[in-house]
PDB file of C-alpha atoms in Angstrom:
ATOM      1  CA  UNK A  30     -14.106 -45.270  11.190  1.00  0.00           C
ATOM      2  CA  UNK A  31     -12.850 -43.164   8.721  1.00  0.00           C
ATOM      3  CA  UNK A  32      -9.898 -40.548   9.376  1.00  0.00           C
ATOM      4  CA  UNK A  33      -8.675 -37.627   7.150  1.00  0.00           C
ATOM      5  CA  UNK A  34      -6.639 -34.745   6.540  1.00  0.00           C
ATOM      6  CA  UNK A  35      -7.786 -31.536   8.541  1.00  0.00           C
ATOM      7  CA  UNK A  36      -7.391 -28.697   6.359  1.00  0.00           C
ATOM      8  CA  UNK A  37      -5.382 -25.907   7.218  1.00  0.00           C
ATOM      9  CA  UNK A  38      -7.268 -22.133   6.812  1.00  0.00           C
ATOM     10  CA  UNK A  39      -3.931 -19.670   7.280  1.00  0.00           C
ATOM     11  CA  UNK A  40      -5.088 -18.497   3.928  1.00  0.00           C
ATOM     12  CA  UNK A  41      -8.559 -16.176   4.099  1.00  0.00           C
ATOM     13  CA  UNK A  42      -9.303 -13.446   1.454  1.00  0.00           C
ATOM     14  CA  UNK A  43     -11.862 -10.655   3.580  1.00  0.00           C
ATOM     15  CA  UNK A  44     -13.243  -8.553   0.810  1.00  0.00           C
ATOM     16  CA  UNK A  45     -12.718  -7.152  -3.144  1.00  0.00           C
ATOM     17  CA  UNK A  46     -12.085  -3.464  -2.471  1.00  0.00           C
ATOM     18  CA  UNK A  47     -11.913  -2.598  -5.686  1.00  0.00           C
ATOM     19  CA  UNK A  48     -11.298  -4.842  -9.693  1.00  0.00           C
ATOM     20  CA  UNK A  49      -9.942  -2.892 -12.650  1.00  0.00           C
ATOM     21  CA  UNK A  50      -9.356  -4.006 -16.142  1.00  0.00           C
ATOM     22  CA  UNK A  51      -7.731  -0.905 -17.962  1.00  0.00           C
ATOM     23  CA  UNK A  52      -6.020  -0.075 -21.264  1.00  0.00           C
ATOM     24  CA  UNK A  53      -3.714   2.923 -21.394  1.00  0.00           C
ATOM     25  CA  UNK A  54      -2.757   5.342 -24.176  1.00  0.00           C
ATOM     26  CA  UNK A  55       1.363   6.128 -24.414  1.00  0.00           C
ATOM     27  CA  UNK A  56       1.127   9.475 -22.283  1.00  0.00           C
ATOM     28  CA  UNK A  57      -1.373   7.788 -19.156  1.00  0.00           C
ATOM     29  CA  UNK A  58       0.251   8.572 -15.887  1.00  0.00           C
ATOM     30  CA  UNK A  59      -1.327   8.496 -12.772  1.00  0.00           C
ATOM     31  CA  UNK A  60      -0.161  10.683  -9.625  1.00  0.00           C
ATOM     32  CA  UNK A  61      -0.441   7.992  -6.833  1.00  0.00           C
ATOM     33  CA  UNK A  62      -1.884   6.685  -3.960  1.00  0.00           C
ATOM     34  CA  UNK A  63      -1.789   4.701  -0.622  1.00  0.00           C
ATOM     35  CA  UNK A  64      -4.107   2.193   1.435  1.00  0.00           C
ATOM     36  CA  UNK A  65      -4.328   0.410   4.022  1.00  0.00           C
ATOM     37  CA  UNK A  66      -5.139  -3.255   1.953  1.00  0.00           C
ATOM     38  CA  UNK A  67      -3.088  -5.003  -0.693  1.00  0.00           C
ATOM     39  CA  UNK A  68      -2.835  -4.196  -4.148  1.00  0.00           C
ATOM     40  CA  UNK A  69      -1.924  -6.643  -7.164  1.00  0.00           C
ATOM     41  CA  UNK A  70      -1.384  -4.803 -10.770  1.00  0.00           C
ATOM     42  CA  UNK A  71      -0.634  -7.894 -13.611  1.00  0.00           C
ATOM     43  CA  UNK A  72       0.533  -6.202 -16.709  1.00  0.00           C
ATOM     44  CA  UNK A  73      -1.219  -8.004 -19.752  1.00  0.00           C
ATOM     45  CA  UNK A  74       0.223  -6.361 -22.654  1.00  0.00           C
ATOM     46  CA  UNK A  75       2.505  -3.488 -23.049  1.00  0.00           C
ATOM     47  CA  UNK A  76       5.048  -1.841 -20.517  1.00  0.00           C
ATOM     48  CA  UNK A  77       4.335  -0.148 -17.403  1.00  0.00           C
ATOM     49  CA  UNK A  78       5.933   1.947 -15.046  1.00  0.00           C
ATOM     50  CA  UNK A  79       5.621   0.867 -11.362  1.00  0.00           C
ATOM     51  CA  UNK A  80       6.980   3.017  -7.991  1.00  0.00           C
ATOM     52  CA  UNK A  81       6.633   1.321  -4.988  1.00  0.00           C
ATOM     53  CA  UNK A  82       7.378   3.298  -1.923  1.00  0.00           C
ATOM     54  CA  UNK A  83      11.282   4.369  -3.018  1.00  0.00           C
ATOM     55  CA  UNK A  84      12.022   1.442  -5.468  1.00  0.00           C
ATOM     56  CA  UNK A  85      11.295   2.259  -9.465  1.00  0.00           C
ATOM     57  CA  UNK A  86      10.367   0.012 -12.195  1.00  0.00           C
ATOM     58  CA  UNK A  87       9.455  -0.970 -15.705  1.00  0.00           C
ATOM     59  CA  UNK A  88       7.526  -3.695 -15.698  1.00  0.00           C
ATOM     60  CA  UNK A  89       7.094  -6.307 -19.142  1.00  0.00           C
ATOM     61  CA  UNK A  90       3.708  -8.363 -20.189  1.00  0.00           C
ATOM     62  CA  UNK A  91       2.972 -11.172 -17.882  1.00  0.00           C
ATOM     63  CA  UNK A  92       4.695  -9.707 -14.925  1.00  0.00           C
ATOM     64  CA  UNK A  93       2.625  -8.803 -11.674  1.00  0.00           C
ATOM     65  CA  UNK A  94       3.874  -6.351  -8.939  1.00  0.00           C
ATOM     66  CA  UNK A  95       2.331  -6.461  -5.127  1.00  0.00           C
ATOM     67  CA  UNK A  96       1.696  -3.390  -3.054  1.00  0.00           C
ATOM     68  CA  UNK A  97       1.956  -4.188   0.629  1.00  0.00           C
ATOM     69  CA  UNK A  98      -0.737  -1.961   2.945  1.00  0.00           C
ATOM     70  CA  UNK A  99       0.106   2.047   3.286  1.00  0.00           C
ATOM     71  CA  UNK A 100       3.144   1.363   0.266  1.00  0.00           C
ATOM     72  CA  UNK A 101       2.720   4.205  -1.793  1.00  0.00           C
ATOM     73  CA  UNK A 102       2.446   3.665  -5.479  1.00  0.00           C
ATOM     74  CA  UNK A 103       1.741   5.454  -8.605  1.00  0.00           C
ATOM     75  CA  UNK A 104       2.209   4.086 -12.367  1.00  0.00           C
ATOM     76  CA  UNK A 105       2.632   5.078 -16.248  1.00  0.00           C
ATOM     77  CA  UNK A 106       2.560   3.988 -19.619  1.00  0.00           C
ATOM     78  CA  UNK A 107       6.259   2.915 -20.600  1.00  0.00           C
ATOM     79  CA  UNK A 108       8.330   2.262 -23.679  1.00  0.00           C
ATOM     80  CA  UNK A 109       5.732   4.293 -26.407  1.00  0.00           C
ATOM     81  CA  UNK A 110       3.395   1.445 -25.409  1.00  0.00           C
ATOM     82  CA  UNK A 111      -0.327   1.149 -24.776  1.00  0.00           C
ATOM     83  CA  UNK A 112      -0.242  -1.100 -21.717  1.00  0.00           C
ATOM     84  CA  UNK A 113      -3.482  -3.200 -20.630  1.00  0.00           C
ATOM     85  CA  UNK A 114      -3.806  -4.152 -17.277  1.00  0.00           C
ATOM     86  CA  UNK A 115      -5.679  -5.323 -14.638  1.00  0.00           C
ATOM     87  CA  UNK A 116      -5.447  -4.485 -10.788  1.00  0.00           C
ATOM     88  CA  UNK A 117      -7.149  -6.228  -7.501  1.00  0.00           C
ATOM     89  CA  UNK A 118      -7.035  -4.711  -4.774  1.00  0.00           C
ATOM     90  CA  UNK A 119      -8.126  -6.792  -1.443  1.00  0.00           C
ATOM     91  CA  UNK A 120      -8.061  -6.894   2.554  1.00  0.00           C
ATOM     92  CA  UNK A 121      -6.245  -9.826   3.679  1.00  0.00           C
ATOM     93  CA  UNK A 122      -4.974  -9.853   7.502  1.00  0.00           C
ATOM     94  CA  UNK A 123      -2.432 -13.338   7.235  1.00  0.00           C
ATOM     95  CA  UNK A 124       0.549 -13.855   7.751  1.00  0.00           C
ATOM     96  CA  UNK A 125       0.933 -16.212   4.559  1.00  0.00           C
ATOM     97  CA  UNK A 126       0.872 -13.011   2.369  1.00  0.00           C
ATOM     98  CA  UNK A 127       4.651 -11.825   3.674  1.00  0.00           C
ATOM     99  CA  UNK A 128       5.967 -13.386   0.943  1.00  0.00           C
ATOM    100  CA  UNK A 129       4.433 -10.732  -1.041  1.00  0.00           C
ATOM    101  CA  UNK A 130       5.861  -7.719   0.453  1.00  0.00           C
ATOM    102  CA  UNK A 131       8.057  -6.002  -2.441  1.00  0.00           C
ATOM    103  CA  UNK A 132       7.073  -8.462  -5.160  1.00  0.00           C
ATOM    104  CA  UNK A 133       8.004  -8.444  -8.771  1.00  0.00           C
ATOM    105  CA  UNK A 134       6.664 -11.898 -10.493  1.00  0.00           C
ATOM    106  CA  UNK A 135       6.410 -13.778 -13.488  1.00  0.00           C
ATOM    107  CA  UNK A 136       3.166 -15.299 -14.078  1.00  0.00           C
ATOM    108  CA  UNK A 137       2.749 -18.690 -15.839  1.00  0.00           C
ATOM    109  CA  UNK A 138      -0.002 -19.012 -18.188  1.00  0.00           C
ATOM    110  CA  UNK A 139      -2.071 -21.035 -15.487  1.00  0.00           C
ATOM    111  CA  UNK A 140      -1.783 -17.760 -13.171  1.00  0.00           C
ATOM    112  CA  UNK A 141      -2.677 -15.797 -15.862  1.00  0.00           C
ATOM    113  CA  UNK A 142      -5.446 -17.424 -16.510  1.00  0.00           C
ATOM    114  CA  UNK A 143      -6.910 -17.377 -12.835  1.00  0.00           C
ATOM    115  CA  UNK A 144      -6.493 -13.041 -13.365  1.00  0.00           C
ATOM    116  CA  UNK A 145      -8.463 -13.388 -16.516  1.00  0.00           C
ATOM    117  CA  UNK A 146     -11.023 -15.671 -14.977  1.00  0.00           C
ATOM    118  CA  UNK A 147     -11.417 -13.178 -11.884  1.00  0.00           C
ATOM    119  CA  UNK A 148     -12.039 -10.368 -14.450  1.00  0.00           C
ATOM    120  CA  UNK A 149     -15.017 -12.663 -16.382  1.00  0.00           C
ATOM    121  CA  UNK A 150     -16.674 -12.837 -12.834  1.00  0.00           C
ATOM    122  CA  UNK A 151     -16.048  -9.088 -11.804  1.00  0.00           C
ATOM    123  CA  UNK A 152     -16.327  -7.064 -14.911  1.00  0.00           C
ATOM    124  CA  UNK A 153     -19.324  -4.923 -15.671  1.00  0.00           C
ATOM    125  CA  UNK A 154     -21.182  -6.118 -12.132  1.00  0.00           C
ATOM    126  CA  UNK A 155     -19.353  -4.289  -9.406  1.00  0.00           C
ATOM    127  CA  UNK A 156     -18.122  -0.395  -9.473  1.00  0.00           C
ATOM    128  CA  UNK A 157     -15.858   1.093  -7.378  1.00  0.00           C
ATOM    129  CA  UNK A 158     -15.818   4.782  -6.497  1.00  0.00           C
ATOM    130  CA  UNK A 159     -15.392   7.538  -3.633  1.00  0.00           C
ATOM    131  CA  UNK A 160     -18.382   8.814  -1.817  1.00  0.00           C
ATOM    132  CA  UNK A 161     -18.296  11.324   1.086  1.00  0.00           C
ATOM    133  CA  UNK A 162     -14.429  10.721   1.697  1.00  0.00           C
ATOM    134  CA  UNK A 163     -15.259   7.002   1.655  1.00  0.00           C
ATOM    135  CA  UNK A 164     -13.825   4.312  -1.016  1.00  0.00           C
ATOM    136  CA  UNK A 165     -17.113   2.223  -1.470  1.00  0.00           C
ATOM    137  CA  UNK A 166     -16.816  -1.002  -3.602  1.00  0.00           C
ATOM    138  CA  UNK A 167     -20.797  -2.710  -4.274  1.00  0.00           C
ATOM    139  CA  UNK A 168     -22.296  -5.412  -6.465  1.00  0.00           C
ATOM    140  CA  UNK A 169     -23.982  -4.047  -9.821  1.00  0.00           C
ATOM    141  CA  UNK A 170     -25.344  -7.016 -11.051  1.00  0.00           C
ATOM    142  CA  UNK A 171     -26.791  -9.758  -8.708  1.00  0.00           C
ATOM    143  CA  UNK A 172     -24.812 -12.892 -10.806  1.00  0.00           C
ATOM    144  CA  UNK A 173     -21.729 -12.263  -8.863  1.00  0.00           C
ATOM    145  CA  UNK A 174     -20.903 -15.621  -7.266  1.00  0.00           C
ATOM    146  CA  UNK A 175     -18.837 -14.124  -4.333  1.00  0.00           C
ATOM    147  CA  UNK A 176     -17.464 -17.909  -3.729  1.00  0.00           C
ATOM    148  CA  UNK A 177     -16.142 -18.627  -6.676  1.00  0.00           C
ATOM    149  CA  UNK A 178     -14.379 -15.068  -6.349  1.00  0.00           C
ATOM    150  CA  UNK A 179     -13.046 -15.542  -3.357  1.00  0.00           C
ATOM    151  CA  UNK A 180     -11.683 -19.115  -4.535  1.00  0.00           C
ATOM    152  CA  UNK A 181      -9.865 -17.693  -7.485  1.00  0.00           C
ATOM    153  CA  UNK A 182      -8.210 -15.031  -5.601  1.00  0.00           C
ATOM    154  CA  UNK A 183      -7.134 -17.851  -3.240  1.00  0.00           C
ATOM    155  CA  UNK A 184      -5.627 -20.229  -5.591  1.00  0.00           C
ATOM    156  CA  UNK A 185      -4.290 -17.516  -7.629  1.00  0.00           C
ATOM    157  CA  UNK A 186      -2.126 -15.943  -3.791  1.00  0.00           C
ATOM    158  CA  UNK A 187      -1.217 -19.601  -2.816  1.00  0.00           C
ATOM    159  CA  UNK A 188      -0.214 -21.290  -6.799  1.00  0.00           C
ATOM    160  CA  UNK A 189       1.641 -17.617  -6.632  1.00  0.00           C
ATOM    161  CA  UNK A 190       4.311 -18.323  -4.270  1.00  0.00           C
ATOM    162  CA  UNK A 191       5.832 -20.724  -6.205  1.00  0.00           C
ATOM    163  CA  UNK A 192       6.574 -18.366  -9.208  1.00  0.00           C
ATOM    164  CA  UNK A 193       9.714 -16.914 -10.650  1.00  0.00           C
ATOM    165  CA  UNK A 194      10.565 -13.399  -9.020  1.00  0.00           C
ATOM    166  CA  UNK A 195      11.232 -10.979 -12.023  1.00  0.00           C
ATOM    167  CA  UNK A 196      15.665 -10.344 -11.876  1.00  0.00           C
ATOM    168  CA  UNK A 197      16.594  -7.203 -11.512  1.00  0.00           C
ATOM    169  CA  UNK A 198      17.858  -6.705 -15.063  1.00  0.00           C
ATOM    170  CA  UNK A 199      14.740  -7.608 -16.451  1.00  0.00           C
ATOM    171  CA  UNK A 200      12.814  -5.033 -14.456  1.00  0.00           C
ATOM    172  CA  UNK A 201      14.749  -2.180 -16.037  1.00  0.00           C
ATOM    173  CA  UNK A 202      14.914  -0.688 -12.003  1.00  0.00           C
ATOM    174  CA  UNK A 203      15.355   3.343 -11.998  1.00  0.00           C
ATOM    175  CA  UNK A 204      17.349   4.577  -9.474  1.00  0.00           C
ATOM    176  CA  UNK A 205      15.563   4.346  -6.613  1.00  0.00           C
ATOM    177  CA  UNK A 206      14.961   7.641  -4.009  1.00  0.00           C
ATOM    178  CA  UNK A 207      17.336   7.272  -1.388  1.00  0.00           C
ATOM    179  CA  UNK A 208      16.925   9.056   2.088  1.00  0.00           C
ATOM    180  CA  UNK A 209      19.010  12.419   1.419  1.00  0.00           C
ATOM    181  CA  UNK A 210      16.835  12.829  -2.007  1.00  0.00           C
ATOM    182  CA  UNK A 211      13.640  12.075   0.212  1.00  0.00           C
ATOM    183  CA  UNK A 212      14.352  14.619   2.848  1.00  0.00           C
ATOM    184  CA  UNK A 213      16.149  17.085   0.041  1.00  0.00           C
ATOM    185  CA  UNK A 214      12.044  16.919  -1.776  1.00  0.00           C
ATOM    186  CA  UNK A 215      10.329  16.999   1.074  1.00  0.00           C
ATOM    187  CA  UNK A 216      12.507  20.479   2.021  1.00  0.00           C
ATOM    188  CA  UNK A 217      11.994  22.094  -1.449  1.00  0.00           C
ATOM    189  CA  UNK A 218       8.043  21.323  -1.311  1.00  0.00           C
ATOM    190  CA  UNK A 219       7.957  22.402   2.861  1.00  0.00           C
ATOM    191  CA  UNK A 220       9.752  25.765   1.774  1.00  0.00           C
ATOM    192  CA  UNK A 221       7.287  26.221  -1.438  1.00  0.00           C
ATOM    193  CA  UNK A 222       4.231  25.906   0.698  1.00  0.00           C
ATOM    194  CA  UNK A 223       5.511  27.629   3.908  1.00  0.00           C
ATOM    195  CA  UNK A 224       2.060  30.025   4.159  1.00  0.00           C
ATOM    196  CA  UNK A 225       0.377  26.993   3.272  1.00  0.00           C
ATOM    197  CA  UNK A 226      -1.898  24.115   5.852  1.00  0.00           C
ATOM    198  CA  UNK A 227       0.571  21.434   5.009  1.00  0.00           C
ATOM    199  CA  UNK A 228       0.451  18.311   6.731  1.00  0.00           C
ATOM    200  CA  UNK A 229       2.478  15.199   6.299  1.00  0.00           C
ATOM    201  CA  UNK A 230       0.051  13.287   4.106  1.00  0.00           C
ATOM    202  CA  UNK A 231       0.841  16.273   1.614  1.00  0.00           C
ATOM    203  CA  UNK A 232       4.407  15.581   1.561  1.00  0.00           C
ATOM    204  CA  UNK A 233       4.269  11.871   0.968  1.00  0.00           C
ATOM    205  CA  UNK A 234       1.973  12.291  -2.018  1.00  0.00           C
ATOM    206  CA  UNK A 235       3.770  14.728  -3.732  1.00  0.00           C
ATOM    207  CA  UNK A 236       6.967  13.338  -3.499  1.00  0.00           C
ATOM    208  CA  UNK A 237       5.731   9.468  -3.895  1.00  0.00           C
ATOM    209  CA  UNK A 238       6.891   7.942  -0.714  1.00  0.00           C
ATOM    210  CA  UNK A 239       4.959   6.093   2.124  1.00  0.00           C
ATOM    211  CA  UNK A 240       4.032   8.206   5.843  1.00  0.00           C
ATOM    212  CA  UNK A 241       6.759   5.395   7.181  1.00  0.00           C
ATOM    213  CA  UNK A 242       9.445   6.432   5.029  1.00  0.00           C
ATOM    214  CA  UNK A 243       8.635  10.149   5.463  1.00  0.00           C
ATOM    215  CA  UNK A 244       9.022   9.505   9.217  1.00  0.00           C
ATOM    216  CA  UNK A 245      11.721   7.359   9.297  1.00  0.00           C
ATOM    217  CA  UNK A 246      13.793  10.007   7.074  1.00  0.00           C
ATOM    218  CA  UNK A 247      12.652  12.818   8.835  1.00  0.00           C
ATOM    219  CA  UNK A 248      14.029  11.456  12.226  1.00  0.00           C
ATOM    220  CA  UNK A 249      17.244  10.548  10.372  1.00  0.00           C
ATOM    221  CA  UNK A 250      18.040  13.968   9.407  1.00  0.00           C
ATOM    222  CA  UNK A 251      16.278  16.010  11.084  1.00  0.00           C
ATOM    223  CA  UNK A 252      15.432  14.429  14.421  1.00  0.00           C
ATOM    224  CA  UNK A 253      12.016  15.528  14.473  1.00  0.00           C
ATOM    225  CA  UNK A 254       8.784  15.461  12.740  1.00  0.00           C
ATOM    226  CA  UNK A 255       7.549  16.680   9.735  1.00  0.00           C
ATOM    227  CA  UNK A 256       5.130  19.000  11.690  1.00  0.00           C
ATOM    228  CA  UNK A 257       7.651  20.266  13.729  1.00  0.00           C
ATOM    229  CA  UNK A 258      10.241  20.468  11.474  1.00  0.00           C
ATOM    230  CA  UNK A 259       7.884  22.486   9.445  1.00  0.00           C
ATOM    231  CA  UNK A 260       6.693  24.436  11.920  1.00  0.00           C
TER     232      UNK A 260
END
């Protein structure tokens, strides 16, 4: 008889919803966006500017920041540079990825390597795009080995827990939004569209903050909801 190790599977990677490799020019600044997946953006080259719900940062080469489901994010070309990036975005359900919620890391050359390696399988044979209100991510190019995609992503999440989270001085953190400037935003934009169909959604994309912290801010101060508090 022969007896081994049963492998544990708290680890499982559902789908790509989207693979970007980008370069930026110095002025690049994009206005933003939340989901209801996770979202990794590994900064290859240059500086980058990162928001992540309320926190603010400038991120360095070979430094990756997670996005946690419905975090609202938006980034920008930092420091004069030309940054070159690449972001995966992906649906993952386990509990295993809490260690990623509000992560700044430093990526070792072998991590780095498993990004790059995604990026040879993905480039050039999927696209990613909006169709009818829907975010629709498909195969291009029939040499996609889904397997070895999947694997990748995999090692990459579980060799990543065991890197070095980026200190605070190194990540050049803004000042972050607290609640009052939140609610004192959300306010001034309320008041400048009062004739106007707005709806909470607006709010939090305008101001760059997540529908939780919108809520949770609007029940601090105001004691209500945006909808009521607006109407």
């Amino acid at each position: 008889n022969y007896y081994g190790i049963q492998l544990e599977t708290n680890l499982n990677v559902q789908s790509i919803m989207s693979f970007y490799h980008l370069n930026f020019d110095e002025k690049y600044r994009y206005s933003g966006e939340y989901h209801n997946f996770w979202e990794m953006v590994y900064v290859k080259n240059g500086k980058l500017g990162v928001t992540a719900d309320t926190r603010i940062y400038e991120l360095e080469s070979g430094t990756a920041v997670f996005h946690k489901p419905n975090e609202f994010h938006n980034l920008w070309s930092a420091g004069g540079t030309k940054p070159e990036i690449y972001i995966c975005t992906f649906l993952c359900e386990d509990e295993y990825l809490k260690f990623f919620e509000d992560a700044v890391l430093n990526l070792n050359p072998f991590q780095q390597s498993l990004i790059l390696k995604l990026g040879k399988a993905l480039e050039g044979k999927i696209t990613c795009g909006t169709r009818n209100g829907n975010h629709i991510c498909k195969i291009t190019d029939g040499t996609v080995d889904l397997q070895n995609v999947k694997s990748l992503l995999e090692v990459l999440l579980c060799d990543l827990k065991s890197a070095e989270p980026v200190k605070t001085g190194v990540l050049k953190t803004k000042s972050a939004l607290t609640h009052y400037d939140i609610f004192g935003n959300a306010i001034r934009f309320l008041k400048e569209n009062i004739s106007s169909m707005v709806v909470a959604d607006d709010v939090c994309r305008v101001i760059g903050v997540s529908n939780t912290t919108l809520k949770r801010v609007f029940k601090k101060y105001a004691g209500e909801s945006v909808k009521k508090y607006f109407i």
